[in-house]
Amino acid sequence: MVNSMPVDGVLMPYVQVECGQHILKLYVPAVGHLRFELKVRTMQFLGKDRPRVLADLVLPQFAPSLAQKLMKAFEKILWTLPELDAHQLSEEEKKLYLEGRVAQYWLVSRKRFDGEADFKRVEKQRHREKLRFRALVDRYWTGEPLAELKKQLEANLADYLDQMHREPYQQQLTDCWQRWASLFH
């Protein structure tokens, strides 16, 4: 769903996808870099080795698992090309592209099938189609390569993990936590 949000007084478009236990938000703020946010709805999403209270977020031991969750969420995004003219594609590619750019196409529910074998067959078929769909998008992608976006995200996360072990950053998080806690005492 495409929405808009104010950034420095200007309404900027963003895409927000609500998943079961998390929400993904993508947008390009005024500075021009893709911003990717992951909002956790339930602590269960973070797994068994997760922060228990807000103050735990200042502890460096949780940073790697949180960064890993962010990368997994990013890798699950299925990009499309709204500006791609489907007429320039072969009939097989055109069919795949037109079906694949609709999110519901990729949702395979067991309830729709008579048996487990039929479900597994369609699930495997969708997986193969998803690989072909991603290759099609990569071939016609005109912006910054998706692989480069992923590398940038990984580099930003590596910088974040380094910062987590530096005293000034820990102090900033601790100060933030103390200000937040003082609101409720």
Short mmCIF file of N, CA and C in Angstrom, two decimals, residues 2-181:
data_model
loop_
_atom_site.label_atom_id
_atom_site.label_comp_id
_atom_site.label_asym_id
_atom_site.label_seq_id
_atom_site.Cartn_x
_atom_site.Cartn_y
_atom_site.Cartn_z
N VAL A 2 0.67 2.15 -0.94
CA VAL A 2 1.47 3.37 -1.03
C VAL A 2 0.76 4.47 -0.25
N ASN A 3 1.48 5.09 0.65
CA ASN A 3 0.97 6.18 1.48
C ASN A 3 1.90 7.36 1.33
N SER A 4 1.67 8.40 2.10
CA SER A 4 2.63 9.50 2.16
C SER A 4 2.83 9.90 3.61
N MET A 5 4.03 10.42 3.90
CA MET A 5 4.37 10.82 5.24
C MET A 5 5.19 12.10 5.17
N PRO A 6 5.07 12.97 6.17
CA PRO A 6 5.86 14.20 6.13
C PRO A 6 7.32 13.95 6.51
N VAL A 7 8.24 14.42 5.69
CA VAL A 7 9.67 14.39 5.97
C VAL A 7 10.18 15.80 5.72
N ASP A 8 10.62 16.47 6.77
CA ASP A 8 11.08 17.86 6.66
C ASP A 8 10.04 18.75 5.98
N GLY A 9 8.78 18.55 6.32
CA GLY A 9 7.71 19.40 5.80
C GLY A 9 7.21 19.03 4.41
N VAL A 10 7.77 17.99 3.80
CA VAL A 10 7.37 17.57 2.45
C VAL A 10 6.75 16.19 2.55
N LEU A 11 5.60 16.00 1.87
CA LEU A 11 4.97 14.68 1.87
C LEU A 11 5.74 13.75 0.94
N MET A 12 6.25 12.67 1.49
CA MET A 12 7.04 11.71 0.72
C MET A 12 6.27 10.40 0.62
N PRO A 13 6.27 9.76 -0.57
CA PRO A 13 5.58 8.46 -0.69
C PRO A 13 6.36 7.36 0.01
N TYR A 14 5.63 6.41 0.56
CA TYR A 14 6.26 5.23 1.14
C TYR A 14 5.36 4.02 0.94
N VAL A 15 5.95 2.87 1.00
CA VAL A 15 5.22 1.62 0.88
C VAL A 15 5.31 0.91 2.22
N GLN A 16 4.16 0.46 2.70
CA GLN A 16 4.13 -0.27 3.97
C GLN A 16 3.41 -1.59 3.75
N VAL A 17 4.05 -2.65 4.19
CA VAL A 17 3.48 -3.98 4.05
C VAL A 17 3.32 -4.57 5.44
N GLU A 18 2.11 -4.97 5.76
CA GLU A 18 1.86 -5.57 7.07
C GLU A 18 1.94 -7.08 6.96
N CYS A 19 2.89 -7.66 7.68
CA CYS A 19 3.07 -9.10 7.71
C CYS A 19 2.53 -9.60 9.05
N GLY A 20 2.57 -10.88 9.28
CA GLY A 20 2.00 -11.43 10.51
C GLY A 20 2.54 -10.81 11.78
N GLN A 21 3.85 -10.88 11.98
CA GLN A 21 4.45 -10.42 13.23
C GLN A 21 5.30 -9.16 13.05
N HIS A 22 5.32 -8.63 11.83
CA HIS A 22 6.11 -7.43 11.61
C HIS A 22 5.53 -6.60 10.46
N ILE A 23 6.00 -5.37 10.37
CA ILE A 23 5.58 -4.45 9.31
C ILE A 23 6.84 -3.95 8.62
N LEU A 24 6.85 -3.98 7.30
CA LEU A 24 7.97 -3.44 6.52
C LEU A 24 7.56 -2.09 5.96
N LYS A 25 8.47 -1.13 6.00
CA LYS A 25 8.21 0.17 5.42
C LYS A 25 9.42 0.56 4.58
N LEU A 26 9.17 0.98 3.34
CA LEU A 26 10.22 1.42 2.42
C LEU A 26 9.89 2.82 1.92
N TYR A 27 10.87 3.69 1.93
CA TYR A 27 10.68 5.02 1.36
C TYR A 27 12.03 5.66 1.09
N VAL A 28 12.00 6.71 0.30
CA VAL A 28 13.21 7.47 -0.01
C VAL A 28 13.03 8.86 0.59
N PRO A 29 13.72 9.17 1.68
CA PRO A 29 13.60 10.51 2.27
C PRO A 29 14.29 11.55 1.40
N ALA A 30 14.25 12.77 1.83
CA ALA A 30 14.77 13.88 1.05
C ALA A 30 16.24 13.70 0.64
N VAL A 31 17.04 13.00 1.44
CA VAL A 31 18.46 12.83 1.12
C VAL A 31 18.68 11.87 -0.04
N GLY A 32 17.67 11.12 -0.45
CA GLY A 32 17.76 10.31 -1.65
C GLY A 32 18.21 8.87 -1.49
N HIS A 33 18.41 8.35 -0.29
CA HIS A 33 18.78 6.96 -0.10
C HIS A 33 17.56 6.17 0.33
N LEU A 34 17.47 4.93 -0.15
CA LEU A 34 16.35 4.07 0.23
C LEU A 34 16.39 3.83 1.73
N ARG A 35 15.27 4.02 2.38
CA ARG A 35 15.16 3.77 3.83
C ARG A 35 14.29 2.54 4.00
N PHE A 36 14.75 1.60 4.79
CA PHE A 36 14.07 0.34 5.02
C PHE A 36 13.87 0.18 6.51
N GLU A 37 12.61 0.05 6.93
CA GLU A 37 12.32 -0.08 8.35
C GLU A 37 11.57 -1.38 8.61
N LEU A 38 11.85 -1.97 9.72
CA LEU A 38 11.17 -3.18 10.16
C LEU A 38 10.59 -2.89 11.53
N LYS A 39 9.28 -2.94 11.63
CA LYS A 39 8.60 -2.70 12.90
C LYS A 39 8.07 -4.04 13.41
N VAL A 40 8.52 -4.43 14.58
CA VAL A 40 8.14 -5.71 15.15
C VAL A 40 6.81 -5.55 15.89
N ARG A 41 5.84 -6.41 15.57
CA ARG A 41 4.54 -6.38 16.23
C ARG A 41 4.51 -7.25 17.48
N THR A 42 5.20 -8.37 17.40
CA THR A 42 5.22 -9.28 18.55
C THR A 42 6.67 -9.66 18.86
N MET A 43 6.98 -9.77 20.11
CA MET A 43 8.34 -10.16 20.52
C MET A 43 8.68 -11.56 20.02
N GLN A 44 7.68 -12.38 19.79
CA GLN A 44 7.89 -13.73 19.30
C GLN A 44 8.67 -13.71 17.98
N PHE A 45 8.46 -12.67 17.17
CA PHE A 45 9.16 -12.54 15.89
C PHE A 45 10.68 -12.53 16.09
N LEU A 46 11.15 -11.99 17.20
CA LEU A 46 12.59 -11.87 17.44
C LEU A 46 13.23 -13.17 17.89
N GLY A 47 12.43 -14.19 18.20
CA GLY A 47 12.99 -15.48 18.58
C GLY A 47 13.24 -15.59 20.07
N LYS A 48 13.83 -16.72 20.46
CA LYS A 48 14.01 -16.98 21.90
C LYS A 48 15.12 -16.14 22.52
N ASP A 49 16.15 -15.80 21.74
CA ASP A 49 17.25 -14.99 22.27
C ASP A 49 17.01 -13.52 21.93
N ARG A 50 16.03 -12.95 22.54
CA ARG A 50 15.61 -11.59 22.20
C ARG A 50 15.71 -10.68 23.42
N PRO A 51 15.72 -9.38 23.17
CA PRO A 51 15.65 -8.45 24.30
C PRO A 51 14.35 -8.67 25.07
N ARG A 52 14.42 -8.64 26.37
CA ARG A 52 13.22 -8.85 27.19
C ARG A 52 12.53 -7.54 27.54
N VAL A 53 13.33 -6.49 27.73
CA VAL A 53 12.77 -5.17 28.05
C VAL A 53 13.45 -4.14 27.17
N LEU A 54 12.88 -2.96 27.07
CA LEU A 54 13.41 -1.92 26.21
C LEU A 54 14.86 -1.59 26.54
N ALA A 55 15.23 -1.62 27.80
CA ALA A 55 16.60 -1.31 28.21
C ALA A 55 17.61 -2.29 27.62
N ASP A 56 17.18 -3.50 27.27
CA ASP A 56 18.08 -4.49 26.68
C ASP A 56 18.61 -4.06 25.32
N LEU A 57 17.94 -3.13 24.66
CA LEU A 57 18.38 -2.71 23.34
C LEU A 57 19.74 -2.02 23.37
N VAL A 58 20.19 -1.58 24.54
CA VAL A 58 21.52 -0.97 24.63
C VAL A 58 22.61 -2.02 24.77
N LEU A 59 22.26 -3.27 24.93
CA LEU A 59 23.24 -4.33 25.11
C LEU A 59 23.71 -4.86 23.74
N PRO A 60 24.99 -4.85 23.49
CA PRO A 60 25.52 -5.25 22.19
C PRO A 60 25.19 -6.69 21.78
N GLN A 61 24.94 -7.57 22.73
CA GLN A 61 24.72 -8.97 22.36
C GLN A 61 23.46 -9.18 21.52
N PHE A 62 22.51 -8.24 21.56
CA PHE A 62 21.28 -8.41 20.79
C PHE A 62 21.39 -7.85 19.37
N ALA A 63 22.39 -7.03 19.12
CA ALA A 63 22.51 -6.38 17.81
C ALA A 63 22.66 -7.36 16.65
N PRO A 64 23.50 -8.39 16.73
CA PRO A 64 23.64 -9.28 15.58
C PRO A 64 22.34 -9.99 15.19
N SER A 65 21.59 -10.47 16.17
CA SER A 65 20.34 -11.18 15.83
C SER A 65 19.30 -10.21 15.26
N LEU A 66 19.28 -8.97 15.76
CA LEU A 66 18.36 -7.99 15.20
C LEU A 66 18.75 -7.62 13.78
N ALA A 67 20.05 -7.49 13.53
CA ALA A 67 20.53 -7.20 12.17
C ALA A 67 20.21 -8.34 11.23
N GLN A 68 20.33 -9.56 11.70
CA GLN A 68 20.02 -10.73 10.87
C GLN A 68 18.54 -10.76 10.50
N LYS A 69 17.66 -10.42 11.45
CA LYS A 69 16.22 -10.37 11.16
C LYS A 69 15.94 -9.32 10.08
N LEU A 70 16.60 -8.19 10.17
CA LEU A 70 16.41 -7.12 9.20
C LEU A 70 16.84 -7.59 7.80
N MET A 71 17.98 -8.28 7.70
CA MET A 71 18.45 -8.77 6.41
C MET A 71 17.51 -9.82 5.83
N LYS A 72 17.00 -10.71 6.67
CA LYS A 72 16.07 -11.73 6.19
C LYS A 72 14.79 -11.08 5.64
N ALA A 73 14.30 -10.07 6.35
CA ALA A 73 13.10 -9.37 5.89
C ALA A 73 13.36 -8.68 4.56
N PHE A 74 14.54 -8.07 4.41
CA PHE A 74 14.88 -7.39 3.16
C PHE A 74 14.95 -8.37 1.99
N GLU A 75 15.54 -9.55 2.24
CA GLU A 75 15.68 -10.56 1.19
C GLU A 75 14.34 -11.12 0.74
N LYS A 76 13.32 -11.04 1.57
CA LYS A 76 12.00 -11.57 1.21
C LYS A 76 11.21 -10.61 0.32
N ILE A 77 11.67 -9.38 0.21
CA ILE A 77 10.94 -8.41 -0.62
C ILE A 77 11.01 -8.85 -2.07
N LEU A 78 9.86 -8.88 -2.72
CA LEU A 78 9.79 -9.22 -4.13
C LEU A 78 9.53 -7.92 -4.89
N TRP A 79 10.57 -7.41 -5.55
CA TRP A 79 10.49 -6.12 -6.24
C TRP A 79 9.77 -6.28 -7.57
N THR A 80 9.05 -5.24 -7.99
CA THR A 80 8.41 -5.21 -9.29
C THR A 80 8.83 -3.94 -10.02
N LEU A 81 8.45 -3.86 -11.28
CA LEU A 81 8.79 -2.70 -12.11
C LEU A 81 7.50 -2.11 -12.68
N PRO A 82 6.86 -1.18 -11.99
CA PRO A 82 5.59 -0.64 -12.49
C PRO A 82 5.73 0.04 -13.84
N GLU A 83 6.93 0.54 -14.18
CA GLU A 83 7.11 1.25 -15.44
C GLU A 83 7.45 0.32 -16.60
N LEU A 84 7.64 -0.98 -16.35
CA LEU A 84 7.99 -1.92 -17.41
C LEU A 84 6.81 -2.13 -18.35
N ASP A 85 7.07 -1.97 -19.65
CA ASP A 85 6.06 -2.20 -20.67
C ASP A 85 6.03 -3.70 -20.97
N ALA A 86 4.96 -4.36 -20.58
CA ALA A 86 4.87 -5.82 -20.72
C ALA A 86 4.89 -6.26 -22.18
N HIS A 87 4.62 -5.35 -23.11
CA HIS A 87 4.62 -5.71 -24.53
C HIS A 87 6.02 -6.06 -25.04
N GLN A 88 7.07 -5.62 -24.35
CA GLN A 88 8.43 -5.93 -24.79
C GLN A 88 8.90 -7.29 -24.31
N LEU A 89 8.04 -8.00 -23.59
CA LEU A 89 8.38 -9.32 -23.06
C LEU A 89 7.83 -10.42 -23.94
N SER A 90 8.45 -11.60 -23.86
CA SER A 90 7.88 -12.76 -24.54
C SER A 90 6.56 -13.11 -23.86
N GLU A 91 5.76 -13.94 -24.49
CA GLU A 91 4.46 -14.30 -23.91
C GLU A 91 4.62 -14.97 -22.54
N GLU A 92 5.61 -15.83 -22.41
CA GLU A 92 5.85 -16.52 -21.13
C GLU A 92 6.28 -15.52 -20.05
N GLU A 93 7.20 -14.62 -20.41
CA GLU A 93 7.65 -13.60 -19.46
C GLU A 93 6.51 -12.65 -19.10
N LYS A 94 5.72 -12.29 -20.09
CA LYS A 94 4.59 -11.37 -19.87
C LYS A 94 3.61 -11.97 -18.86
N LYS A 95 3.27 -13.25 -19.07
CA LYS A 95 2.35 -13.93 -18.15
C LYS A 95 2.93 -13.95 -16.72
N LEU A 96 4.20 -14.33 -16.62
CA LEU A 96 4.85 -14.39 -15.31
C LEU A 96 4.88 -13.01 -14.66
N TYR A 97 5.22 -11.99 -15.43
CA TYR A 97 5.32 -10.64 -14.88
C TYR A 97 3.95 -10.12 -14.43
N LEU A 98 2.93 -10.29 -15.25
CA LEU A 98 1.60 -9.77 -14.89
C LEU A 98 1.01 -10.50 -13.69
N GLU A 99 1.23 -11.81 -13.61
CA GLU A 99 0.75 -12.56 -12.44
C GLU A 99 1.61 -12.25 -11.21
N GLY A 100 2.93 -12.20 -11.39
CA GLY A 100 3.86 -12.07 -10.29
C GLY A 100 3.86 -10.72 -9.61
N ARG A 101 3.42 -9.68 -10.30
CA ARG A 101 3.42 -8.36 -9.66
C ARG A 101 2.21 -8.16 -8.76
N VAL A 102 1.34 -9.16 -8.66
CA VAL A 102 0.20 -9.13 -7.75
C VAL A 102 0.58 -10.00 -6.54
N ALA A 103 0.64 -9.39 -5.38
CA ALA A 103 1.14 -10.08 -4.18
C ALA A 103 0.38 -11.37 -3.87
N GLN A 104 -0.92 -11.38 -4.08
CA GLN A 104 -1.73 -12.56 -3.75
C GLN A 104 -1.34 -13.78 -4.56
N TYR A 105 -0.76 -13.58 -5.73
CA TYR A 105 -0.35 -14.71 -6.56
C TYR A 105 0.65 -15.61 -5.83
N TRP A 106 1.50 -15.02 -5.01
CA TRP A 106 2.55 -15.76 -4.35
C TRP A 106 2.08 -16.45 -3.07
N LEU A 107 0.89 -16.13 -2.61
CA LEU A 107 0.37 -16.75 -1.39
C LEU A 107 -0.26 -18.09 -1.73
N VAL A 108 0.30 -19.14 -1.22
CA VAL A 108 -0.21 -20.49 -1.48
C VAL A 108 -0.76 -21.02 -0.16
N SER A 109 -2.07 -21.21 -0.11
CA SER A 109 -2.72 -21.67 1.11
C SER A 109 -3.07 -23.15 1.01
N ARG A 110 -2.75 -23.88 2.04
CA ARG A 110 -3.09 -25.31 2.08
C ARG A 110 -4.60 -25.54 1.93
N LYS A 111 -5.39 -24.61 2.41
CA LYS A 111 -6.85 -24.77 2.40
C LYS A 111 -7.41 -24.90 0.99
N ARG A 112 -6.70 -24.39 -0.01
CA ARG A 112 -7.19 -24.42 -1.38
C ARG A 112 -6.96 -25.75 -2.07
N PHE A 113 -6.26 -26.67 -1.44
CA PHE A 113 -5.87 -27.91 -2.10
C PHE A 113 -6.50 -29.11 -1.42
N ASP A 114 -6.81 -30.14 -2.24
CA ASP A 114 -7.42 -31.36 -1.71
C ASP A 114 -6.45 -32.19 -0.89
N GLY A 115 -5.20 -32.20 -1.31
CA GLY A 115 -4.23 -33.01 -0.58
C GLY A 115 -2.89 -32.31 -0.44
N GLU A 116 -2.06 -32.89 0.40
CA GLU A 116 -0.73 -32.33 0.67
C GLU A 116 0.14 -32.37 -0.58
N ALA A 117 0.00 -33.42 -1.41
CA ALA A 117 0.82 -33.55 -2.62
C ALA A 117 0.55 -32.39 -3.59
N ASP A 118 -0.74 -32.04 -3.77
CA ASP A 118 -1.08 -30.91 -4.65
C ASP A 118 -0.51 -29.61 -4.11
N PHE A 119 -0.62 -29.42 -2.82
CA PHE A 119 -0.09 -28.21 -2.19
C PHE A 119 1.42 -28.11 -2.40
N LYS A 120 2.15 -29.19 -2.13
CA LYS A 120 3.60 -29.19 -2.28
C LYS A 120 4.02 -28.93 -3.73
N ARG A 121 3.26 -29.51 -4.69
CA ARG A 121 3.57 -29.31 -6.09
C ARG A 121 3.45 -27.83 -6.46
N VAL A 122 2.38 -27.19 -6.06
CA VAL A 122 2.17 -25.77 -6.38
C VAL A 122 3.18 -24.90 -5.62
N GLU A 123 3.48 -25.26 -4.40
CA GLU A 123 4.46 -24.50 -3.63
C GLU A 123 5.84 -24.53 -4.31
N LYS A 124 6.25 -25.71 -4.80
CA LYS A 124 7.53 -25.82 -5.51
C LYS A 124 7.48 -25.03 -6.82
N GLN A 125 6.34 -25.10 -7.50
CA GLN A 125 6.17 -24.36 -8.75
C GLN A 125 6.31 -22.85 -8.50
N ARG A 126 5.69 -22.36 -7.45
CA ARG A 126 5.78 -20.92 -7.12
C ARG A 126 7.21 -20.52 -6.78
N HIS A 127 7.93 -21.42 -6.10
CA HIS A 127 9.32 -21.12 -5.77
C HIS A 127 10.14 -20.97 -7.05
N ARG A 128 9.98 -21.89 -7.99
CA ARG A 128 10.71 -21.79 -9.27
C ARG A 128 10.31 -20.53 -10.03
N GLU A 129 9.01 -20.20 -10.01
CA GLU A 129 8.53 -18.99 -10.68
C GLU A 129 9.09 -17.73 -10.01
N LYS A 130 9.21 -17.77 -8.68
CA LYS A 130 9.74 -16.62 -7.97
C LYS A 130 11.19 -16.36 -8.38
N LEU A 131 11.97 -17.41 -8.56
CA LEU A 131 13.35 -17.25 -9.01
C LEU A 131 13.38 -16.65 -10.42
N ARG A 132 12.51 -17.13 -11.29
CA ARG A 132 12.44 -16.58 -12.66
C ARG A 132 11.94 -15.14 -12.65
N PHE A 133 10.98 -14.84 -11.77
CA PHE A 133 10.45 -13.48 -11.66
C PHE A 133 11.54 -12.52 -11.21
N ARG A 134 12.32 -12.92 -10.20
CA ARG A 134 13.42 -12.07 -9.72
C ARG A 134 14.46 -11.84 -10.82
N ALA A 135 14.75 -12.88 -11.59
CA ALA A 135 15.72 -12.74 -12.69
C ALA A 135 15.17 -11.77 -13.75
N LEU A 136 13.88 -11.85 -14.02
CA LEU A 136 13.24 -10.94 -14.98
C LEU A 136 13.33 -9.49 -14.50
N VAL A 137 13.03 -9.26 -13.25
CA VAL A 137 13.10 -7.91 -12.68
C VAL A 137 14.54 -7.40 -12.72
N ASP A 138 15.49 -8.26 -12.34
CA ASP A 138 16.91 -7.86 -12.38
C ASP A 138 17.34 -7.46 -13.80
N ARG A 139 16.85 -8.18 -14.79
CA ARG A 139 17.24 -7.91 -16.18
C ARG A 139 16.75 -6.54 -16.66
N TYR A 140 15.55 -6.12 -16.22
CA TYR A 140 14.97 -4.86 -16.69
C TYR A 140 15.08 -3.72 -15.68
N TRP A 141 15.70 -3.99 -14.54
CA TRP A 141 15.84 -2.97 -13.48
C TRP A 141 16.73 -1.84 -14.01
N THR A 142 16.27 -0.61 -13.91
CA THR A 142 17.05 0.52 -14.44
C THR A 142 17.69 1.35 -13.34
N GLY A 143 17.28 1.21 -12.13
CA GLY A 143 17.85 1.97 -11.02
C GLY A 143 19.10 1.31 -10.48
N GLU A 144 19.42 1.66 -9.26
CA GLU A 144 20.57 1.06 -8.60
C GLU A 144 20.30 -0.45 -8.47
N PRO A 145 21.28 -1.29 -8.85
CA PRO A 145 21.04 -2.74 -8.79
C PRO A 145 20.60 -3.19 -7.39
N LEU A 146 19.68 -4.12 -7.37
CA LEU A 146 19.16 -4.63 -6.09
C LEU A 146 20.27 -5.25 -5.26
N ALA A 147 21.21 -5.91 -5.91
CA ALA A 147 22.33 -6.50 -5.17
C ALA A 147 23.13 -5.40 -4.48
N GLU A 148 23.24 -4.24 -5.13
CA GLU A 148 23.97 -3.12 -4.53
C GLU A 148 23.21 -2.57 -3.32
N LEU A 149 21.89 -2.50 -3.42
CA LEU A 149 21.08 -2.05 -2.28
C LEU A 149 21.30 -2.98 -1.08
N LYS A 150 21.34 -4.29 -1.36
CA LYS A 150 21.56 -5.26 -0.29
C LYS A 150 22.94 -5.07 0.32
N LYS A 151 23.96 -4.84 -0.52
CA LYS A 151 25.32 -4.61 0.00
C LYS A 151 25.36 -3.37 0.88
N GLN A 152 24.66 -2.31 0.46
CA GLN A 152 24.63 -1.09 1.26
C GLN A 152 23.98 -1.33 2.60
N LEU A 153 22.88 -2.10 2.61
CA LEU A 153 22.21 -2.42 3.86
C LEU A 153 23.15 -3.23 4.76
N GLU A 154 23.84 -4.21 4.18
CA GLU A 154 24.78 -5.01 4.97
C GLU A 154 25.90 -4.14 5.54
N ALA A 155 26.40 -3.19 4.74
CA ALA A 155 27.47 -2.29 5.21
C ALA A 155 26.96 -1.40 6.34
N ASN A 156 25.73 -0.89 6.19
CA ASN A 156 25.14 -0.06 7.25
C ASN A 156 24.97 -0.86 8.53
N LEU A 157 24.56 -2.12 8.40
CA LEU A 157 24.39 -2.96 9.59
C LEU A 157 25.75 -3.26 10.22
N ALA A 158 26.77 -3.47 9.41
CA ALA A 158 28.11 -3.71 9.96
C ALA A 158 28.57 -2.47 10.74
N ASP A 159 28.33 -1.28 10.19
CA ASP A 159 28.68 -0.04 10.91
C ASP A 159 27.91 0.05 12.22
N TYR A 160 26.63 -0.32 12.17
CA TYR A 160 25.80 -0.29 13.37
C TYR A 160 26.35 -1.24 14.43
N LEU A 161 26.74 -2.43 14.01
CA LEU A 161 27.27 -3.41 14.97
C LEU A 161 28.58 -2.91 15.58
N ASP A 162 29.40 -2.24 14.76
CA ASP A 162 30.63 -1.65 15.31
C ASP A 162 30.31 -0.57 16.33
N GLN A 163 29.32 0.26 16.02
CA GLN A 163 28.94 1.36 16.93
C GLN A 163 28.39 0.83 18.25
N MET A 164 27.74 -0.31 18.19
CA MET A 164 27.15 -0.87 19.41
C MET A 164 28.21 -1.14 20.48
N HIS A 165 29.45 -1.31 20.07
CA HIS A 165 30.52 -1.63 21.02
C HIS A 165 31.32 -0.40 21.42
N ARG A 166 30.88 0.76 20.97
CA ARG A 166 31.58 1.99 21.35
C ARG A 166 30.83 2.67 22.49
N GLU A 167 31.56 3.16 23.42
CA GLU A 167 30.99 3.76 24.64
C GLU A 167 30.02 4.91 24.35
N PRO A 168 30.35 5.88 23.46
CA PRO A 168 29.42 7.01 23.26
C PRO A 168 28.04 6.55 22.79
N TYR A 169 28.00 5.53 21.92
CA TYR A 169 26.71 5.05 21.43
C TYR A 169 25.92 4.39 22.55
N GLN A 170 26.59 3.58 23.33
CA GLN A 170 25.92 2.94 24.46
C GLN A 170 25.39 3.99 25.43
N GLN A 171 26.15 5.05 25.63
CA GLN A 171 25.72 6.11 26.52
C GLN A 171 24.49 6.83 25.96
N GLN A 172 24.47 7.06 24.65
CA GLN A 172 23.30 7.70 24.03
C GLN A 172 22.06 6.84 24.21
N LEU A 173 22.20 5.54 24.00
CA LEU A 173 21.05 4.65 24.18
C LEU A 173 20.61 4.61 25.64
N THR A 174 21.57 4.59 26.54
CA THR A 174 21.24 4.59 27.96
C THR A 174 20.52 5.88 28.34
N ASP A 175 21.01 7.02 27.84
CA ASP A 175 20.36 8.31 28.11
C ASP A 175 18.93 8.32 27.56
N CYS A 176 18.78 7.79 26.36
CA CYS A 176 17.45 7.72 25.74
C CYS A 176 16.51 6.86 26.59
N TRP A 177 17.03 5.71 27.03
CA TRP A 177 16.23 4.81 27.87
C TRP A 177 15.83 5.51 29.17
N GLN A 178 16.74 6.23 29.78
CA GLN A 178 16.44 6.90 31.05
C GLN A 178 15.39 8.00 30.86
N ARG A 179 15.48 8.74 29.75
CA ARG A 179 14.46 9.77 29.47
C ARG A 179 13.09 9.12 29.28
N TRP A 180 13.08 8.01 28.53
CA TRP A 180 11.82 7.32 28.27
C TRP A 180 11.25 6.77 29.58
N ALA A 181 12.10 6.16 30.40
CA ALA A 181 11.65 5.57 31.66
C ALA A 181 11.12 6.64 32.60
#
